[in-house]
Coordinates of C-alpha atoms in Angstrom, one line a residue:
M8 CA 4.9 28.2 -15.0
G9 CA 5.6 25.1 -13.0
H10 CA 4.3 24.5 -9.5
Q11 CA 6.5 24.6 -6.4
V12 CA 5.2 23.8 -2.9
I13 CA 7.5 24.4 0.0
I14 CA 6.7 23.0 3.4
F15 CA 8.9 24.3 6.1
D16 CA 8.2 21.7 8.8
F17 CA 7.1 18.4 7.4
S18 CA 7.3 16.7 10.7
V19 CA 4.7 18.9 12.4
I20 CA 2.2 18.2 9.6
R21 CA 3.0 14.5 9.9
G22 CA 2.5 14.6 13.6
L23 CA -0.8 16.3 13.3
W24 CA -1.9 13.8 10.7
E25 CA -1.0 10.8 12.9
T26 CA -2.7 12.4 15.9
R27 CA -5.8 13.1 13.8
V28 CA -5.9 9.4 12.6
K29 CA -5.8 8.1 16.1
K30 CA -8.4 10.5 17.4
N31 CA -10.7 9.7 14.4
K32 CA -10.4 5.9 15.2
E33 CA -11.3 6.6 18.8
R34 CA -14.3 8.6 17.7
Q35 CA -15.4 5.9 15.4
R36 CA -15.1 3.3 18.2
K37 CA -17.2 5.4 20.6
E38 CA -19.8 6.1 17.9
K39 CA -20.1 2.4 17.2
E40 CA -20.6 1.6 20.9
R41 CA -23.1 4.4 21.2
L42 CA -25.1 3.1 18.2
E43 CA -25.0 -0.5 19.5
Q44 CA -26.7 0.7 22.7
S45 CA -29.1 3.1 20.9
A46 CA -32.8 2.3 20.4
L47 CA -32.4 3.8 16.9
E48 CA -30.0 1.0 15.9
R49 CA -32.6 -1.6 17.0
I50 CA -35.3 0.2 15.0
K51 CA -33.0 0.3 12.0
Q52 CA -32.4 -3.5 12.3
E53 CA -36.1 -4.2 12.6
W54 CA -37.0 -2.0 9.6
N55 CA -34.3 -3.7 7.5
L56 CA -35.6 -7.1 8.5
I57 CA -39.2 -6.1 7.5
L58 CA -38.0 -4.9 4.1
E59 CA -36.1 -8.1 3.5
C60 CA -39.0 -10.2 4.5
R61 CA -41.4 -8.3 2.3
K62 CA -39.1 -8.6 -0.7
K63 CA -38.9 -12.4 -0.2
G64 CA -42.6 -12.8 0.4
I65 CA -42.3 -14.0 4.0
P66 CA -45.6 -13.6 5.9
Q67 CA -45.7 -11.4 9.0
S68 CA -46.5 -14.3 11.2
K69 CA -42.9 -15.5 10.6
Y70 CA -41.2 -12.4 11.9
L71 CA -43.8 -10.9 14.3
K72 CA -44.3 -12.1 17.9
N73 CA -47.0 -10.5 20.0
G74 CA -46.9 -7.5 17.6
F75 CA -43.2 -7.0 17.9
V76 CA -40.5 -7.7 15.3
D77 CA -38.3 -10.6 16.4
I78 CA -34.8 -9.8 15.0
N79 CA -33.4 -12.8 16.6
E80 CA -35.4 -15.2 14.4
K81 CA -33.4 -16.3 11.3
N82 CA -36.4 -15.9 9.1
L83 CA -34.3 -15.1 6.0
D84 CA -32.4 -18.4 6.4
T85 CA -35.2 -20.7 7.3
H86 CA -37.9 -19.5 4.8
E87 CA -37.9 -21.1 1.4
K88 CA -36.6 -18.7 -1.2
A89 CA -38.1 -18.0 -4.6
P90 CA -36.5 -20.3 -7.2
Q91 CA -35.2 -17.3 -9.3
L92 CA -33.6 -15.7 -6.2
K93 CA -32.1 -19.0 -5.1
K94 CA -30.7 -19.4 -8.6
S95 CA -29.2 -15.9 -8.5
H96 CA -27.5 -16.5 -5.1
A97 CA -26.2 -19.9 -6.2
L98 CA -24.7 -18.3 -9.3
S99 CA -23.1 -15.6 -7.3
D100 CA -21.7 -18.0 -4.7
G101 CA -20.4 -20.2 -7.5
V102 CA -18.5 -17.3 -9.1
N103 CA -17.0 -16.3 -5.8
K104 CA -16.0 -19.9 -5.0
E105 CA -14.4 -20.3 -8.4
Q106 CA -12.4 -17.1 -7.9
N107 CA -11.4 -17.8 -4.3
K108 CA -10.1 -21.3 -5.1
F109 CA -7.2 -19.7 -7.0
I110 CA -6.2 -17.4 -4.0
F111 CA -4.2 -18.5 -1.0
Q112 CA -4.4 -16.3 2.1
L113 CA -2.5 -16.6 5.4
S114 CA -2.0 -14.3 8.3
G115 CA -1.3 -14.4 12.0
E116 CA 1.8 -14.7 14.2
Q117 CA 1.0 -18.4 14.9
W118 CA 2.4 -19.2 11.5
T119 CA 6.2 -19.8 11.4
E120 CA 6.2 -21.7 8.1
L121 CA 3.9 -22.3 5.2
P122 CA 1.5 -25.3 5.5
D123 CA 2.6 -28.5 3.8
S124 CA -0.6 -28.8 1.9
L125 CA 0.3 -25.7 -0.1
K126 CA 2.7 -27.5 -2.3
E127 CA -0.2 -29.5 -3.7
Q128 CA -2.1 -26.4 -4.9
I129 CA 0.1 -25.5 -7.8
Y130 CA -2.9 -24.1 -9.7
L131 CA -3.0 -21.0 -7.4
K132 CA -2.8 -17.6 -9.1
E133 CA -2.3 -15.5 -5.9
W134 CA -0.6 -15.7 -2.6
H135 CA -1.4 -13.2 0.2
V136 CA 0.7 -13.9 3.2
Y137 CA 1.1 -11.1 5.8
N138 CA 1.8 -10.5 9.5
T139 CA 3.3 -13.9 10.1
L140 CA 6.6 -15.1 11.6
I141 CA 7.5 -17.0 8.4
Q142 CA 11.2 -16.6 7.5
T143 CA 11.7 -18.5 4.3
I144 CA 9.9 -19.2 1.0
P145 CA 10.4 -22.8 -0.1
A146 CA 12.0 -23.8 -3.3
Y147 CA 8.8 -25.5 -4.5
I148 CA 7.4 -22.1 -5.3
A149 CA 8.9 -22.9 -8.8
L150 CA 6.0 -25.3 -9.4
F151 CA 3.4 -22.4 -9.3
Q152 CA 3.6 -21.5 -12.9
D153 CA 0.2 -19.7 -13.0
L154 CA 1.2 -17.4 -10.1
R155 CA 0.3 -13.8 -10.9
V156 CA 0.4 -12.0 -7.5
L157 CA 2.9 -12.7 -4.7
E158 CA 2.0 -10.5 -1.7
L159 CA 4.4 -11.3 1.2
S160 CA 4.3 -8.0 3.2
K161 CA 5.1 -7.7 6.9
N162 CA 6.6 -11.1 7.7
Q163 CA 10.1 -12.2 8.8
I164 CA 11.4 -13.3 5.4
N165 CA 15.2 -13.1 5.3
H166 CA 15.8 -14.8 2.0
L167 CA 14.2 -15.2 -1.5
P168 CA 15.0 -18.5 -3.3
A169 CA 16.6 -18.5 -6.7
E170 CA 13.6 -20.5 -7.9
I171 CA 11.5 -17.4 -7.8
G172 CA 12.9 -16.7 -11.3
C173 CA 10.8 -19.6 -12.6
L174 CA 7.6 -17.6 -12.2
K175 CA 7.4 -16.3 -15.7
N176 CA 3.8 -15.1 -15.3
L177 CA 4.3 -13.1 -12.1
K178 CA 3.1 -9.5 -12.3
V179 CA 3.2 -8.3 -8.7
L180 CA 5.8 -9.0 -6.1
N181 CA 5.5 -7.4 -2.7
V182 CA 8.1 -8.3 0.0
S183 CA 8.0 -5.1 1.9
F184 CA 8.7 -4.8 5.6
N185 CA 10.6 -8.1 5.9
N186 CA 14.2 -8.8 6.8
L187 CA 15.8 -9.1 3.3
K188 CA 19.4 -8.1 2.8
A189 CA 19.7 -9.0 -0.8
V190 CA 17.6 -9.9 -3.9
P191 CA 18.5 -13.0 -6.1
P192 CA 19.6 -12.1 -9.6
E193 CA 17.2 -14.8 -10.9
L194 CA 14.4 -12.3 -10.2
G195 CA 15.4 -10.7 -13.4
D196 CA 13.9 -13.7 -15.2
C197 CA 10.4 -12.7 -14.2
E198 CA 10.1 -10.8 -17.4
N199 CA 6.4 -10.0 -17.0
L200 CA 6.7 -8.3 -13.6
E201 CA 4.9 -5.0 -13.4
K202 CA 5.1 -4.0 -9.7
L203 CA 8.0 -4.6 -7.3
D204 CA 7.9 -3.5 -3.7
L205 CA 11.1 -4.0 -1.6
S206 CA 10.4 -1.2 0.9
G207 CA 11.0 -1.3 4.6
N208 CA 13.6 -4.1 4.6
M209 CA 16.1 -1.6 6.1
E210 CA 19.2 -3.5 5.0
I211 CA 19.2 -3.8 1.2
T212 CA 22.2 -1.9 -0.2
E213 CA 22.2 -2.9 -3.9
L214 CA 20.3 -4.7 -6.6
P215 CA 21.7 -7.3 -9.1
F216 CA 22.3 -6.0 -12.7
E217 CA 20.1 -8.8 -14.0
L218 CA 17.0 -6.9 -12.9
S219 CA 17.6 -4.7 -16.0
N220 CA 15.6 -7.4 -17.8
L221 CA 12.4 -6.2 -16.1
K222 CA 11.3 -4.1 -19.1
Q223 CA 7.6 -4.4 -18.1
L224 CA 8.1 -2.9 -14.6
T225 CA 6.1 0.3 -14.1
Y226 CA 6.1 0.6 -10.3
M227 CA 9.1 0.2 -8.0
D228 CA 9.4 0.9 -4.3
V229 CA 12.8 0.5 -2.6
S230 CA 12.3 3.0 0.2
A231 CA 13.5 2.6 3.7
N232 CA 16.6 0.6 2.8
K233 CA 20.4 1.5 2.6
F234 CA 21.0 2.4 -1.0
H235 CA 23.8 4.9 -1.5
S236 CA 23.0 5.4 -5.2
I237 CA 20.2 4.5 -7.6
P238 CA 21.1 1.0 -8.9
I239 CA 22.3 0.8 -12.5
C240 CA 19.6 -1.8 -13.2
V241 CA 16.9 0.7 -12.3
L242 CA 18.1 3.2 -14.9
R243 CA 17.6 0.5 -17.5
M244 CA 13.9 -0.2 -16.7
S245 CA 12.5 1.6 -19.7
N246 CA 8.8 1.5 -18.7
L247 CA 9.2 2.7 -15.1
Q248 CA 6.6 5.2 -14.1
W249 CA 6.8 5.3 -10.3
L250 CA 10.1 5.2 -8.3
D251 CA 10.2 5.6 -4.6
I252 CA 13.7 5.5 -3.2
S253 CA 13.0 7.7 -0.2
S254 CA 14.5 7.0 3.3
N255 CA 17.8 5.8 2.0
S256 CA 21.4 7.1 2.0
L257 CA 21.5 8.8 -1.4
K258 CA 24.0 11.7 -1.7
D259 CA 23.6 12.4 -5.4
L260 CA 21.6 11.4 -8.4
P261 CA 23.1 9.9 -11.6
E262 CA 23.6 12.4 -14.4
D263 CA 21.9 10.0 -16.8
I264 CA 18.7 9.7 -14.7
D265 CA 16.9 11.1 -17.8
R266 CA 17.2 7.6 -19.3
L267 CA 13.9 7.0 -17.4
D268 CA 11.9 8.9 -19.9
E269 CA 8.6 7.3 -18.9
L270 CA 9.0 8.2 -15.2
Q271 CA 6.1 10.2 -13.8
T272 CA 6.7 10.2 -10.0
L273 CA 10.1 10.3 -8.2
L274 CA 10.1 10.3 -4.4
L275 CA 13.5 11.2 -2.9
Q276 CA 12.7 12.5 0.5
K277 CA 14.7 11.6 3.6
N278 CA 18.0 11.2 1.8
K279 CA 21.2 13.3 2.0
L280 CA 21.0 15.0 -1.4
T281 CA 22.9 18.3 -1.7
Y282 CA 22.0 19.1 -5.3
L283 CA 19.7 18.0 -8.1
P284 CA 21.1 17.3 -11.6
R285 CA 19.8 19.4 -14.5
A286 CA 19.0 16.1 -16.3
L287 CA 15.7 16.1 -14.4
V288 CA 14.5 18.8 -16.7
N289 CA 14.9 16.5 -19.6
M290 CA 12.4 14.0 -18.3
P291 CA 9.2 14.8 -20.3
K292 CA 6.7 12.9 -18.2
L293 CA 8.0 13.7 -14.7
S294 CA 5.0 15.3 -13.0
L295 CA 5.8 14.9 -9.3
L296 CA 9.3 15.3 -7.6
V297 CA 9.6 15.1 -3.9
V298 CA 12.9 15.8 -2.1
S299 CA 14.1 16.7 1.4
G300 CA 15.2 20.2 1.4
D301 CA 17.3 20.1 4.5
D302 CA 20.6 19.5 2.8
L303 CA 19.9 20.9 -0.7
V304 CA 22.2 23.8 -1.6
E305 CA 21.7 23.7 -5.4
V306 CA 18.5 23.3 -7.3
P307 CA 18.4 24.0 -11.1
T308 CA 16.2 27.0 -11.7
A309 CA 14.7 25.2 -14.7
I310 CA 13.1 22.7 -12.3
C311 CA 11.2 25.4 -10.4
E312 CA 10.3 27.2 -13.6
S313 CA 9.5 24.1 -15.7
T314 CA 6.6 24.6 -18.2
T315 CA 5.8 20.8 -18.1
G316 CA 3.5 21.1 -15.1
L317 CA 6.0 19.5 -12.7
K318 CA 5.1 19.7 -9.1
F319 CA 8.3 20.1 -7.2
V320 CA 7.9 19.5 -3.4
S321 CA 10.8 20.3 -1.1
L322 CA 10.2 19.0 2.4
K323 CA 11.8 20.3 5.5
D324 CA 11.9 17.0 7.4
S325 CA 12.9 17.5 11.1
P326 CA 13.7 14.4 13.1
V327 CA 10.6 12.6 14.4
E328 CA 12.0 12.8 18.0
T329 CA 11.4 16.6 17.9
I330 CA 7.6 16.2 17.5
V331 CA 5.9 17.1 20.8
C332 CA 2.8 15.0 20.7
E333 CA 1.9 12.3 23.2
D334 CA -0.5 10.6 20.7
T335 CA 2.3 10.4 18.1
E336 CA 4.7 8.8 20.5
E337 CA 2.2 6.1 21.2
I338 CA 1.8 5.4 17.5
I339 CA 5.5 5.3 16.6
E340 CA 7.1 2.4 18.4
S341 CA 10.1 1.4 16.2
E342 CA 12.0 2.6 13.1
R343 CA 10.2 0.1 10.9
E344 CA 6.8 1.0 12.3
R345 CA 7.6 4.6 11.9
E346 CA 8.5 4.1 8.2
Q347 CA 5.1 2.3 7.7
V348 CA 3.3 5.3 9.3
E349 CA 5.2 7.8 7.1
K350 CA 4.5 5.8 4.0
E351 CA 0.8 6.0 4.8
F352 CA 1.1 9.7 5.3
M353 CA 3.0 10.3 2.1
K354 CA 0.5 8.3 0.1
A355 CA -2.3 10.4 1.5
Y356 CA -0.3 13.6 0.9
I357 CA 0.5 12.7 -2.7
E358 CA -3.2 11.9 -3.4
D359 CA -4.2 15.2 -1.9
L360 CA -1.6 17.1 -3.9
R361 CA -2.6 15.5 -7.2
E362 CA -6.3 16.3 -6.6
R363 CA -5.4 20.0 -6.6
E364 CA -5.9 21.2 -10.2
S365 CA -3.8 24.2 -9.6
T366 CA -1.2 25.1 -7.0
P367 CA 0.6 28.4 -6.4
S368 CA 3.9 29.0 -8.1
Y369 CA 5.5 29.5 -4.7
T370 CA 4.1 29.3 -1.2
T371 CA 5.5 29.5 2.3
K372 CA 2.6 27.8 4.0
V373 CA 0.5 24.8 3.0
M374 CA -2.8 23.8 4.6
L375 CA -3.1 20.1 4.1
S376 CA -6.7 18.7 4.5
L377 CA -7.1 14.9 4.4
Q378 CA -10.3 12.9 4.2
L379 CA -10.2 10.5 7.1

């Protein structure tokens, strides 16, 4: 017997989760302030300092003044360390420096374009650029032949250069929550790409057929865009295991969706689907299917009674505006920010669902407990 979980009001659960997150952060902030003012915190700092000094063989005279521990003295920095300990720290620092020199990181709204010095660091293996006002990626990115990870989430990027197709060793591309309206066909030349995240751009309506060449792709997220159907190129990504195409404008699924025979997770919530094709039953590895049940009028019985262990989750997703919760209203400020919050919730929800070794065949009420 397969597993079906029906949630009649997804928005209420989401609202409670968002409220709980905010209250938990407030509790953590107050607890931190309380500890900083507490005598117990000072005692803890003193004890930790004593332990560190004893480990390093630092005499008491160095960290005691008039019988009291002086936590303001930088005894651990000024005292000469044992040769073996110094060697260990030097080795560790050397490894970290060696790794970090291949990683470029940039964040902050003061940045409107990438620094000129970047074009001289073509040996880099990773870019991590987020929360900036950068709008374009320069064509000289083609010079970065060793690039493995390109994380460009939450910027203002409105265009990807055709030169991105020169990155033959690229494995991860994340351009989520930008202002992209299209994807260059040259991206299909990144034949070693394993993860592609285009979510939250809000305006992408189709993908070029050339992306069919991404045979190594296992994870694809195109949620929160304007797709009216699953792109043909996606159906030809033979190794795809995770597909999130939620929060789009899908009205139906292709009858040959079972071409994705490696697919394990399919997220379809917040679309306009009225029925599900029977072809879903023919997908041997599909273990989690999430849809919005508001408009569904036809669901193959075989999906609910599948013997493959498929967890079929049908979500009743009322509009966010109907949530009566002041804390939630403060959290959700725009459509894009709302999508970010909902993706956080769905990630937590899916993890919680997968941790359950067994779920009832049919339930009318679900208690969702999240570790915050």
